[in-house]
Amino acid sequence: MCGTCGCGQPDQPVLILKPGEEEHMHNYFHSHTHHHGDEAHTHSHSHSYVHAHHTDDKAHVHDHEHQHDASDHEHQHMHGHVHEGEGMEMHEHHHAHEHQHGRQVMVEEDALHENNLLAERNRGFFEAKKLLALNLVSSPGSGKTSLLEKTIIALKEKVNIYVIEGDQQTMNDAGRIDQAGAPVVQINTGNGCHLDAAMINKALKRLDISDDGILMIENVGNLVCPSLFDLGEALRVVIISVTEGDDKPLKYPTMFETSHICVINKTDLLPYVDFDVEKTREYALRVNPELKFFEVSVKSGEGMEDWFNFLLTEWKKA
Amino acid sequence: MHEFSIAVSMVDIALEYAAKSNAEIVNEIELEIGELSGVVMDAMTMAMSAATKGTLLENARVKIVEVPGKARCRACGHTFRIRNIFDPCPQCGGFNPEIISGKELRVKSLNIE
């Protein structure tokens, strides 16, 4: 989607490239305006949310006011609804709709249904190939790519490692992985903030994967969006570095809730920062009591042996 | 802004059902969004208005029903209202809830003509 105005860009495709294919990148910059036919089109929205919480139950009042003006078309909607409920009951709705005509079609379909189906297909492929697939997620700058480089260098004689790199732009990370000696495909999501199962499905077709190995998927640096998108991985690994706040697990709980492994990186910097490792573990365990931790310094190598052994053990199970 | 890709999936689902039902006009699309689903309601409303642009849903009213979080404590079995996934069980203080509802990201219904 467009970061400037929030509208979609079907004209900007997701790019899937191997190292050395950069020259084929073209048509990257774009501009667009909103015109539907020759009609100028404006939308104005105003919203007000009032949430009042009484004791442990809730009263929600949502007021929406929508105004759409198009050249041949003018209408105005206003509705207010009040939710009141006891304890955990679903809200009761009081709606005042004067103009509810037409027929009702029940849909009841999950927005992530399509993604989850494709993720299961990927998962089946990984299982059949005896591939251990990992989805590495973190904020930008936590050291995902460095962790990958060191892991590849240490383990490439023992196991085939494949990498799918996700970034909004550039081939930089794929270049680093290529140097480290693993087959790699780069996904440039354009303005997309996460990888999804369909992108992985396409990227897999460009990686000539033989049976038995480890596939590392480095997601776009972002602690929010990638958490909702299953890629088909066996393990999700969240990486946090000690230069970040130790309350990250509470600030971004969904990512820690959906991960299996938490790697705490840059431990060589602990003497210089206020990061409290125990506090981070405690917060993360509140969100996800099953989470398993590794404390490493990719730079000094401290703690890396445990991480390598863990990967080899999991790979043998795959 | 993963809300936008979710909005796009929701619009795709709605368009598929609208086409199946031979809809000429979509008056309303009703969504169920759980309060623990990881999307921001305001961003979702904005994303929906962008995602419906130029489609049959362009002028449809977007109704969002927020589904409250509900959990069962894995330690003591108590069922309780949960607002954040790191909330402790009010009965035993444990941090191991099984989420029963509040994760929804669903297209519930359409009103069509």
Short mmCIF file of C-alpha atoms in Angstrom, two decimals:
data_model
loop_
_atom_site.label_atom_id
_atom_site.label_comp_id
_atom_site.label_asym_id
_atom_site.label_seq_id
_atom_site.Cartn_x
_atom_site.Cartn_y
_atom_site.Cartn_z
CA MET A 1 0.00 0.00 0.00
CA CYS A 2 1.02 3.58 -0.42
CA GLY A 3 2.69 5.01 2.65
CA THR A 4 1.64 8.51 1.74
CA CYS A 5 -2.08 8.32 1.30
CA GLY A 6 -2.93 4.82 2.43
CA CYS A 7 -4.37 3.53 -0.81
CA GLY A 8 -3.48 0.30 -2.55
CA GLN A 9 -1.09 -0.05 -5.44
CA PRO A 10 -1.86 -3.00 -7.60
CA ASP A 11 0.65 -1.57 -10.08
CA GLN A 12 3.56 -2.16 -7.72
CA PRO A 13 4.25 -5.87 -7.63
CA VAL A 14 6.16 -7.73 -4.99
CA LEU A 15 9.57 -8.59 -6.44
CA ILE A 16 11.26 -11.94 -5.93
CA LEU A 17 14.91 -11.89 -6.96
CA LYS A 18 18.11 -13.86 -6.69
CA PRO A 19 21.49 -12.14 -6.16
CA GLY A 20 22.71 -10.65 -9.42
CA GLU A 21 19.22 -9.97 -10.73
CA GLU A 22 19.04 -6.38 -9.51
CA GLU A 23 19.44 -4.99 -13.01
CA HIS A 24 15.99 -6.28 -13.80
CA MET A 25 14.45 -4.02 -11.24
CA HIS A 26 12.59 -1.28 -12.97
CA ASN A 27 9.51 0.83 -12.85
CA TYR A 28 9.97 1.35 -9.18
CA PHE A 29 8.79 4.85 -8.66
CA HIS A 30 5.28 5.76 -9.37
CA SER A 31 2.70 8.33 -8.76
CA HIS A 32 -0.98 8.03 -8.74
CA THR A 33 -4.03 10.12 -8.31
CA HIS A 34 -7.55 9.22 -7.50
CA HIS A 35 -9.96 9.75 -10.28
CA HIS A 36 -12.79 7.50 -11.08
CA GLY A 37 -13.70 8.27 -14.64
CA ASP A 38 -13.74 12.02 -14.79
CA GLU A 39 -15.43 12.45 -11.47
CA ALA A 40 -13.53 14.08 -8.73
CA HIS A 41 -14.10 12.18 -5.58
CA THR A 42 -13.78 13.18 -2.01
CA HIS A 43 -14.41 11.32 1.16
CA SER A 44 -14.60 12.78 4.55
CA HIS A 45 -14.87 10.76 7.69
CA SER A 46 -15.17 11.72 11.23
CA HIS A 47 -15.09 9.32 14.09
CA SER A 48 -15.42 9.57 17.74
CA TYR A 49 -14.87 6.71 20.08
CA VAL A 50 -15.98 6.81 23.61
CA HIS A 51 -15.07 3.84 25.70
CA ALA A 52 -16.25 3.86 29.23
CA HIS A 53 -15.41 0.86 31.34
CA HIS A 54 -17.42 0.29 34.44
CA THR A 55 -15.87 -2.13 36.88
CA ASP A 56 -15.10 -5.22 34.83
CA ASP A 57 -17.76 -4.90 32.23
CA LYS A 58 -17.93 -2.45 29.45
CA ALA A 59 -20.04 0.08 27.79
CA HIS A 60 -18.88 0.91 24.32
CA VAL A 61 -20.20 3.78 22.41
CA HIS A 62 -19.04 4.05 18.84
CA ASP A 63 -20.18 6.98 16.83
CA HIS A 64 -19.45 7.05 13.17
CA GLU A 65 -20.27 9.75 10.83
CA HIS A 66 -19.49 9.21 7.19
CA GLN A 67 -19.85 11.68 4.48
CA HIS A 68 -19.24 10.81 0.87
CA ASP A 69 -19.44 13.33 -1.86
CA ALA A 70 -19.14 12.34 -5.44
CA SER A 71 -20.18 14.44 -8.37
CA ASP A 72 -23.41 12.65 -9.05
CA HIS A 73 -24.01 11.28 -5.70
CA GLU A 74 -24.44 12.61 -2.25
CA HIS A 75 -25.44 10.84 0.85
CA GLN A 76 -24.87 10.94 4.50
CA HIS A 77 -24.87 8.24 7.10
CA MET A 78 -24.98 8.62 10.76
CA HIS A 79 -25.27 5.92 13.24
CA GLY A 80 -24.54 5.40 16.81
CA HIS A 81 -24.58 2.21 18.70
CA VAL A 82 -24.26 1.44 22.30
CA HIS A 83 -22.76 -1.77 23.60
CA GLU A 84 -23.57 -2.84 27.05
CA GLY A 85 -22.90 -6.20 28.46
CA GLU A 86 -22.33 -8.04 31.65
CA GLY A 87 -19.01 -9.67 32.35
CA MET A 88 -18.07 -11.61 29.26
CA GLU A 89 -21.28 -11.53 27.36
CA MET A 90 -21.19 -10.34 23.79
CA HIS A 91 -22.34 -6.79 23.42
CA GLU A 92 -25.94 -6.08 23.04
CA HIS A 93 -26.59 -3.75 20.16
CA HIS A 94 -29.06 -1.00 19.93
CA HIS A 95 -29.11 0.24 16.42
CA ALA A 96 -31.23 2.86 14.95
CA HIS A 97 -31.23 2.30 11.20
CA GLU A 98 -34.04 3.93 9.39
CA HIS A 99 -32.98 2.69 6.00
CA GLN A 100 -32.19 -0.97 6.35
CA HIS A 101 -33.54 -2.43 3.17
CA GLY A 102 -32.07 -5.10 0.95
CA ARG A 103 -31.31 -8.68 1.91
CA GLN A 104 -28.87 -10.04 4.38
CA VAL A 105 -26.17 -12.50 3.23
CA MET A 106 -24.31 -14.37 5.96
CA VAL A 107 -20.60 -14.67 5.18
CA GLU A 108 -18.82 -15.72 8.39
CA GLU A 109 -15.42 -15.98 6.73
CA ASP A 110 -12.06 -15.28 8.33
CA ALA A 111 -9.95 -12.55 6.71
CA LEU A 112 -6.82 -14.66 7.09
CA HIS A 113 -8.44 -17.81 5.71
CA GLU A 114 -6.69 -17.62 2.34
CA ASN A 115 -3.31 -16.95 3.94
CA ASN A 116 -3.74 -19.79 6.40
CA LEU A 117 -4.65 -22.25 3.65
CA LEU A 118 -1.56 -21.34 1.68
CA ALA A 119 0.55 -21.51 4.84
CA GLU A 120 -0.64 -25.09 5.33
CA ARG A 121 0.38 -25.91 1.77
CA ASN A 122 3.83 -24.53 2.48
CA ARG A 123 3.94 -26.51 5.71
CA GLY A 124 3.10 -29.71 3.82
CA PHE A 125 5.89 -28.98 1.35
CA PHE A 126 8.38 -28.46 4.19
CA GLU A 127 7.33 -31.68 5.87
CA ALA A 128 7.61 -33.70 2.69
CA LYS A 129 11.05 -32.23 2.02
CA LYS A 130 12.17 -32.79 5.63
CA LEU A 131 12.92 -29.10 5.88
CA LEU A 132 13.00 -27.29 9.19
CA ALA A 133 11.44 -23.89 8.39
CA LEU A 134 12.02 -20.94 10.69
CA ASN A 135 10.37 -17.52 10.52
CA LEU A 136 12.67 -14.87 12.00
CA VAL A 137 10.88 -11.76 13.21
CA SER A 138 12.12 -8.67 15.04
CA SER A 139 12.35 -4.89 14.98
CA PRO A 140 14.74 -3.49 12.38
CA GLY A 141 18.32 -3.57 13.63
CA SER A 142 18.12 -6.38 16.17
CA GLY A 143 20.68 -8.43 14.26
CA LYS A 144 18.60 -10.94 12.29
CA THR A 145 20.84 -10.90 9.24
CA SER A 146 24.05 -11.08 11.30
CA LEU A 147 22.63 -14.03 13.24
CA LEU A 148 21.86 -15.73 9.92
CA GLU A 149 25.33 -15.06 8.51
CA LYS A 150 27.07 -16.55 11.55
CA THR A 151 24.69 -19.51 11.61
CA ILE A 152 25.30 -20.28 7.93
CA ILE A 153 29.07 -20.05 8.31
CA ALA A 154 29.03 -22.32 11.38
CA LEU A 155 26.61 -24.96 10.10
CA LYS A 156 26.86 -25.07 6.31
CA GLU A 157 29.21 -28.05 6.34
CA LYS A 158 26.74 -30.04 8.44
CA VAL A 159 23.40 -29.10 6.92
CA ASN A 160 21.99 -27.44 3.81
CA ILE A 161 20.73 -23.99 4.74
CA TYR A 162 18.41 -22.00 2.47
CA VAL A 163 17.31 -18.43 3.05
CA ILE A 164 14.36 -16.28 2.01
CA GLU A 165 15.03 -12.61 2.76
CA GLY A 166 12.18 -10.14 3.19
CA ASP A 167 12.71 -6.39 3.01
CA GLN A 168 10.74 -3.52 1.62
CA GLN A 169 13.59 -2.59 -0.72
CA THR A 170 17.15 -3.49 -1.76
CA MET A 171 19.10 -6.69 -2.35
CA ASN A 172 21.54 -5.86 0.48
CA ASP A 173 20.60 -8.70 2.80
CA ALA A 174 20.51 -11.29 0.02
CA GLY A 175 24.00 -10.14 -0.93
CA ARG A 176 25.24 -10.75 2.62
CA ILE A 177 23.67 -14.22 2.77
CA ASP A 178 25.09 -15.08 -0.64
CA GLN A 179 28.55 -14.10 0.65
CA ALA A 180 28.04 -16.30 3.71
CA GLY A 181 27.44 -19.19 1.32
CA ALA A 182 23.75 -20.11 1.34
CA PRO A 183 21.29 -20.17 -1.57
CA VAL A 184 19.03 -17.14 -1.13
CA VAL A 185 16.01 -15.47 -2.68
CA GLN A 186 15.13 -11.88 -1.85
CA ILE A 187 11.52 -10.74 -1.59
CA ASN A 188 11.06 -7.00 -1.89
CA THR A 189 7.62 -6.22 -0.58
CA GLY A 190 7.61 -2.65 -1.95
CA ASN A 191 5.65 -0.84 0.70
CA GLY A 192 4.38 -4.02 2.36
CA CYS A 193 5.14 -4.35 6.05
CA HIS A 194 5.23 -8.16 6.32
CA LEU A 195 5.70 -11.38 4.37
CA ASP A 196 2.68 -13.56 3.70
CA ALA A 197 2.25 -17.22 2.77
CA ALA A 198 1.71 -16.43 -0.92
CA MET A 199 5.05 -14.63 -1.20
CA ILE A 200 6.82 -17.59 0.42
CA ASN A 201 5.02 -19.96 -1.91
CA LYS A 202 6.32 -18.03 -4.92
CA ALA A 203 9.83 -17.59 -3.51
CA LEU A 204 10.11 -21.34 -2.83
CA LYS A 205 9.71 -22.01 -6.53
CA ARG A 206 12.85 -19.98 -7.19
CA LEU A 207 14.97 -21.76 -4.58
CA ASP A 208 16.15 -25.13 -5.79
CA ILE A 209 15.68 -26.91 -2.52
CA SER A 210 16.90 -30.47 -2.19
CA ASP A 211 15.53 -32.70 0.54
CA ASP A 212 16.65 -32.37 4.12
CA GLY A 213 17.82 -29.01 5.38
CA ILE A 214 16.97 -25.80 7.18
CA LEU A 215 15.04 -22.92 5.62
CA MET A 216 15.45 -19.56 7.32
CA ILE A 217 12.86 -16.94 6.42
CA GLU A 218 13.91 -13.47 7.49
CA ASN A 219 10.75 -11.41 7.79
CA VAL A 220 10.47 -7.65 7.27
CA GLY A 221 11.82 -5.80 10.33
CA ASN A 222 8.60 -5.03 12.18
CA LEU A 223 7.30 -6.29 15.53
CA VAL A 224 3.63 -5.80 14.72
CA CYS A 225 2.37 -6.88 11.32
CA PRO A 226 4.26 -10.16 10.65
CA SER A 227 2.73 -11.67 13.79
CA LEU A 228 -0.63 -12.27 12.12
CA PHE A 229 0.67 -14.03 9.03
CA ASP A 230 1.47 -17.72 9.24
CA LEU A 231 4.02 -18.61 6.56
CA GLY A 232 3.95 -22.35 7.21
CA GLU A 233 7.01 -22.32 9.45
CA ALA A 234 7.67 -24.95 12.12
CA LEU A 235 9.16 -22.41 14.50
CA ARG A 236 8.78 -18.68 14.84
CA VAL A 237 11.83 -16.98 16.31
CA VAL A 238 11.56 -13.48 17.74
CA ILE A 239 14.85 -11.64 18.14
CA ILE A 240 15.28 -8.78 20.55
CA SER A 241 18.51 -6.91 21.23
CA VAL A 242 19.60 -5.44 24.54
CA THR A 243 19.73 -1.96 23.03
CA GLU A 244 15.93 -2.07 22.87
CA GLY A 245 13.60 -1.60 25.84
CA ASP A 246 13.25 -4.61 28.16
CA ASP A 247 9.45 -4.15 28.14
CA LYS A 248 9.16 -4.99 24.41
CA PRO A 249 7.24 -8.22 25.15
CA LEU A 250 4.48 -6.21 26.82
CA LYS A 251 4.48 -3.49 24.20
CA TYR A 252 4.26 -5.97 21.31
CA PRO A 253 2.59 -8.94 22.96
CA THR A 254 1.16 -10.58 19.82
CA MET A 255 4.62 -11.20 18.38
CA PHE A 256 5.85 -12.82 21.59
CA GLU A 257 2.63 -14.76 21.99
CA THR A 258 2.91 -16.33 18.54
CA SER A 259 6.64 -17.13 18.73
CA HIS A 260 8.24 -20.35 19.95
CA ILE A 261 11.77 -19.07 20.50
CA CYS A 262 13.12 -15.76 21.76
CA VAL A 263 16.73 -14.89 20.98
CA ILE A 264 18.15 -12.06 23.10
CA ASN A 265 21.03 -10.64 21.06
CA LYS A 266 23.92 -8.22 21.64
CA THR A 267 24.53 -9.47 25.18
CA ASP A 268 28.12 -8.15 24.87
CA LEU A 269 26.57 -4.67 25.31
CA LEU A 270 24.82 -5.50 28.60
CA PRO A 271 27.38 -3.65 30.78
CA TYR A 272 26.63 -0.42 28.88
CA VAL A 273 22.81 -0.44 28.75
CA ASP A 274 19.93 -0.56 31.24
CA PHE A 275 18.42 -3.69 29.74
CA ASP A 276 17.29 -6.18 32.40
CA VAL A 277 17.38 -9.70 30.92
CA GLU A 278 15.39 -11.24 33.77
CA LYS A 279 12.65 -8.65 33.42
CA THR A 280 12.38 -9.33 29.68
CA ARG A 281 12.11 -13.06 30.31
CA GLU A 282 9.44 -12.49 32.93
CA TYR A 283 7.40 -10.19 30.68
CA ALA A 284 7.73 -12.53 27.72
CA LEU A 285 6.66 -15.54 29.80
CA ARG A 286 3.56 -13.67 30.92
CA VAL A 287 2.54 -13.37 27.30
CA ASN A 288 3.72 -16.85 26.34
CA PRO A 289 4.60 -19.34 29.09
CA GLU A 290 5.99 -21.82 26.51
CA LEU A 291 8.63 -19.46 25.10
CA LYS A 292 12.20 -20.81 25.01
CA PHE A 293 15.12 -18.37 25.32
CA PHE A 294 18.62 -18.04 23.93
CA GLU A 295 20.96 -15.30 25.08
CA VAL A 296 23.61 -14.64 22.47
CA SER A 297 26.11 -12.16 21.24
CA VAL A 298 26.36 -12.69 17.51
CA LYS A 299 29.40 -10.40 17.59
CA SER A 300 31.46 -12.12 20.29
CA GLY A 301 30.04 -15.59 19.69
CA GLU A 302 28.89 -15.95 23.29
CA GLY A 303 25.90 -18.28 23.61
CA MET A 304 25.94 -19.16 19.90
CA GLU A 305 26.95 -22.77 20.47
CA ASP A 306 23.61 -23.44 22.26
CA TRP A 307 21.71 -21.89 19.39
CA PHE A 308 23.57 -24.02 16.81
CA ASN A 309 22.99 -27.20 18.79
CA PHE A 310 19.32 -26.39 19.15
CA LEU A 311 18.97 -25.89 15.39
CA LEU A 312 20.71 -29.19 14.62
CA THR A 313 18.50 -31.05 17.11
CA GLU A 314 15.32 -29.54 15.68
CA TRP A 315 16.50 -30.22 12.13
CA LYS A 316 17.03 -33.92 12.91
CA LYS A 317 13.46 -34.04 14.22
CA ALA A 318 12.02 -32.42 11.07
CA MET B 1 -0.30 -1.16 8.58
CA HIS B 2 -1.15 -4.83 8.17
CA GLU B 3 -4.72 -3.56 8.57
CA PHE B 4 -4.65 -2.73 4.89
CA SER B 5 -3.87 -6.27 3.73
CA ILE B 6 -6.55 -7.56 6.10
CA ALA B 7 -9.01 -5.02 4.71
CA VAL B 8 -8.14 -6.11 1.17
CA SER B 9 -8.79 -9.78 2.08
CA MET B 10 -12.09 -8.80 3.66
CA VAL B 11 -13.14 -6.84 0.59
CA ASP B 12 -12.18 -9.82 -1.62
CA ILE B 13 -14.29 -12.15 0.50
CA ALA B 14 -17.21 -9.72 0.45
CA LEU B 15 -16.99 -9.24 -3.32
CA GLU B 16 -17.00 -12.99 -3.84
CA TYR B 17 -20.17 -13.39 -1.77
CA ALA B 18 -21.78 -10.35 -3.37
CA ALA B 19 -21.13 -11.81 -6.83
CA LYS B 20 -22.46 -15.23 -5.78
CA SER B 21 -25.64 -13.56 -4.56
CA ASN B 22 -25.98 -11.41 -7.69
CA ALA B 23 -25.77 -8.21 -5.68
CA GLU B 24 -26.11 -4.94 -7.55
CA ILE B 25 -25.70 -2.78 -4.50
CA VAL B 26 -24.00 -3.51 -1.20
CA ASN B 27 -25.59 -1.38 1.53
CA GLU B 28 -23.53 -2.64 4.39
CA ILE B 29 -20.63 -4.90 5.25
CA GLU B 30 -20.47 -6.16 8.81
CA LEU B 31 -17.11 -7.16 10.28
CA GLU B 32 -16.26 -8.85 13.53
CA ILE B 33 -12.94 -7.71 14.96
CA GLY B 34 -11.68 -9.20 18.20
CA GLU B 35 -10.10 -6.84 20.69
CA LEU B 36 -7.10 -9.23 20.93
CA SER B 37 -6.78 -9.69 17.18
CA GLY B 38 -3.81 -7.35 16.84
CA VAL B 39 -5.46 -4.77 14.63
CA VAL B 40 -6.14 -1.16 15.52
CA MET B 41 -9.81 -0.29 15.10
CA ASP B 42 -9.22 3.22 13.76
CA ALA B 43 -6.62 1.97 11.29
CA MET B 44 -9.05 -0.77 10.23
CA THR B 45 -11.80 1.76 9.50
CA MET B 46 -9.39 3.84 7.44
CA ALA B 47 -8.02 0.78 5.66
CA MET B 48 -11.54 -0.38 4.77
CA SER B 49 -12.40 2.93 3.18
CA ALA B 50 -9.22 2.72 1.07
CA ALA B 51 -9.70 -0.96 0.21
CA THR B 52 -13.31 -0.56 -0.94
CA LYS B 53 -12.50 2.31 -3.29
CA GLY B 54 -13.46 1.58 -6.87
CA THR B 55 -15.33 -1.61 -5.92
CA LEU B 56 -18.97 -2.52 -5.46
CA LEU B 57 -18.43 -1.87 -1.77
CA GLU B 58 -17.34 1.71 -2.26
CA ASN B 59 -20.50 3.22 -0.81
CA ALA B 60 -21.33 0.44 1.60
CA ARG B 61 -21.49 1.26 5.26
CA VAL B 62 -18.77 -0.52 7.20
CA LYS B 63 -20.09 -1.80 10.47
CA ILE B 64 -17.46 -3.07 12.89
CA VAL B 65 -18.53 -5.22 15.79
CA GLU B 66 -15.80 -5.40 18.40
CA VAL B 67 -15.68 -8.84 20.02
CA PRO B 68 -14.52 -8.74 23.64
CA GLY B 69 -11.66 -10.96 24.81
CA LYS B 70 -12.54 -14.01 26.82
CA ALA B 71 -10.08 -16.52 28.29
CA ARG B 72 -9.89 -19.70 30.33
CA CYS B 73 -7.05 -20.04 32.80
CA ARG B 74 -5.03 -23.19 32.06
CA ALA B 75 -3.94 -23.39 35.69
CA CYS B 76 -7.25 -23.11 37.58
CA GLY B 77 -9.90 -23.33 34.86
CA HIS B 78 -11.46 -19.96 35.67
CA THR B 79 -13.10 -18.20 32.72
CA PHE B 80 -12.64 -14.46 32.62
CA ARG B 81 -12.76 -11.27 30.58
CA ILE B 82 -9.29 -10.49 29.18
CA ARG B 83 -8.29 -7.15 27.69
CA ASN B 84 -4.58 -7.81 27.07
CA ILE B 85 -3.04 -11.18 26.39
CA PHE B 86 -0.67 -10.64 29.31
CA ASP B 87 -3.44 -10.08 31.87
CA PRO B 88 -3.22 -12.48 34.82
CA CYS B 89 -6.09 -14.74 35.86
CA PRO B 90 -8.14 -12.76 38.40
CA GLN B 91 -8.69 -15.91 40.44
CA CYS B 92 -5.24 -17.50 40.77
CA GLY B 93 -2.94 -14.79 39.37
CA GLY B 94 -1.51 -17.18 36.76
CA PHE B 95 -0.28 -16.06 33.33
CA ASN B 96 -1.43 -18.93 31.17
CA PRO B 97 -4.75 -18.08 29.57
CA GLU B 98 -6.33 -19.95 26.70
CA ILE B 99 -8.02 -17.35 24.53
CA ILE B 100 -11.62 -18.35 23.81
CA SER B 101 -12.72 -15.26 21.93
CA GLY B 102 -11.38 -11.88 20.92
CA LYS B 103 -9.10 -13.02 18.07
CA GLU B 104 -11.75 -12.65 15.35
CA LEU B 105 -11.00 -11.00 12.01
CA ARG B 106 -14.09 -12.01 10.16
CA VAL B 107 -16.52 -10.81 7.52
CA LYS B 108 -19.82 -11.52 9.22
CA SER B 109 -22.49 -10.48 6.73
CA LEU B 110 -23.49 -8.27 3.87
CA ASN B 111 -26.65 -6.34 3.21
CA ILE B 112 -27.24 -6.32 -0.52
CA GLU B 113 -29.81 -5.40 -3.15
#
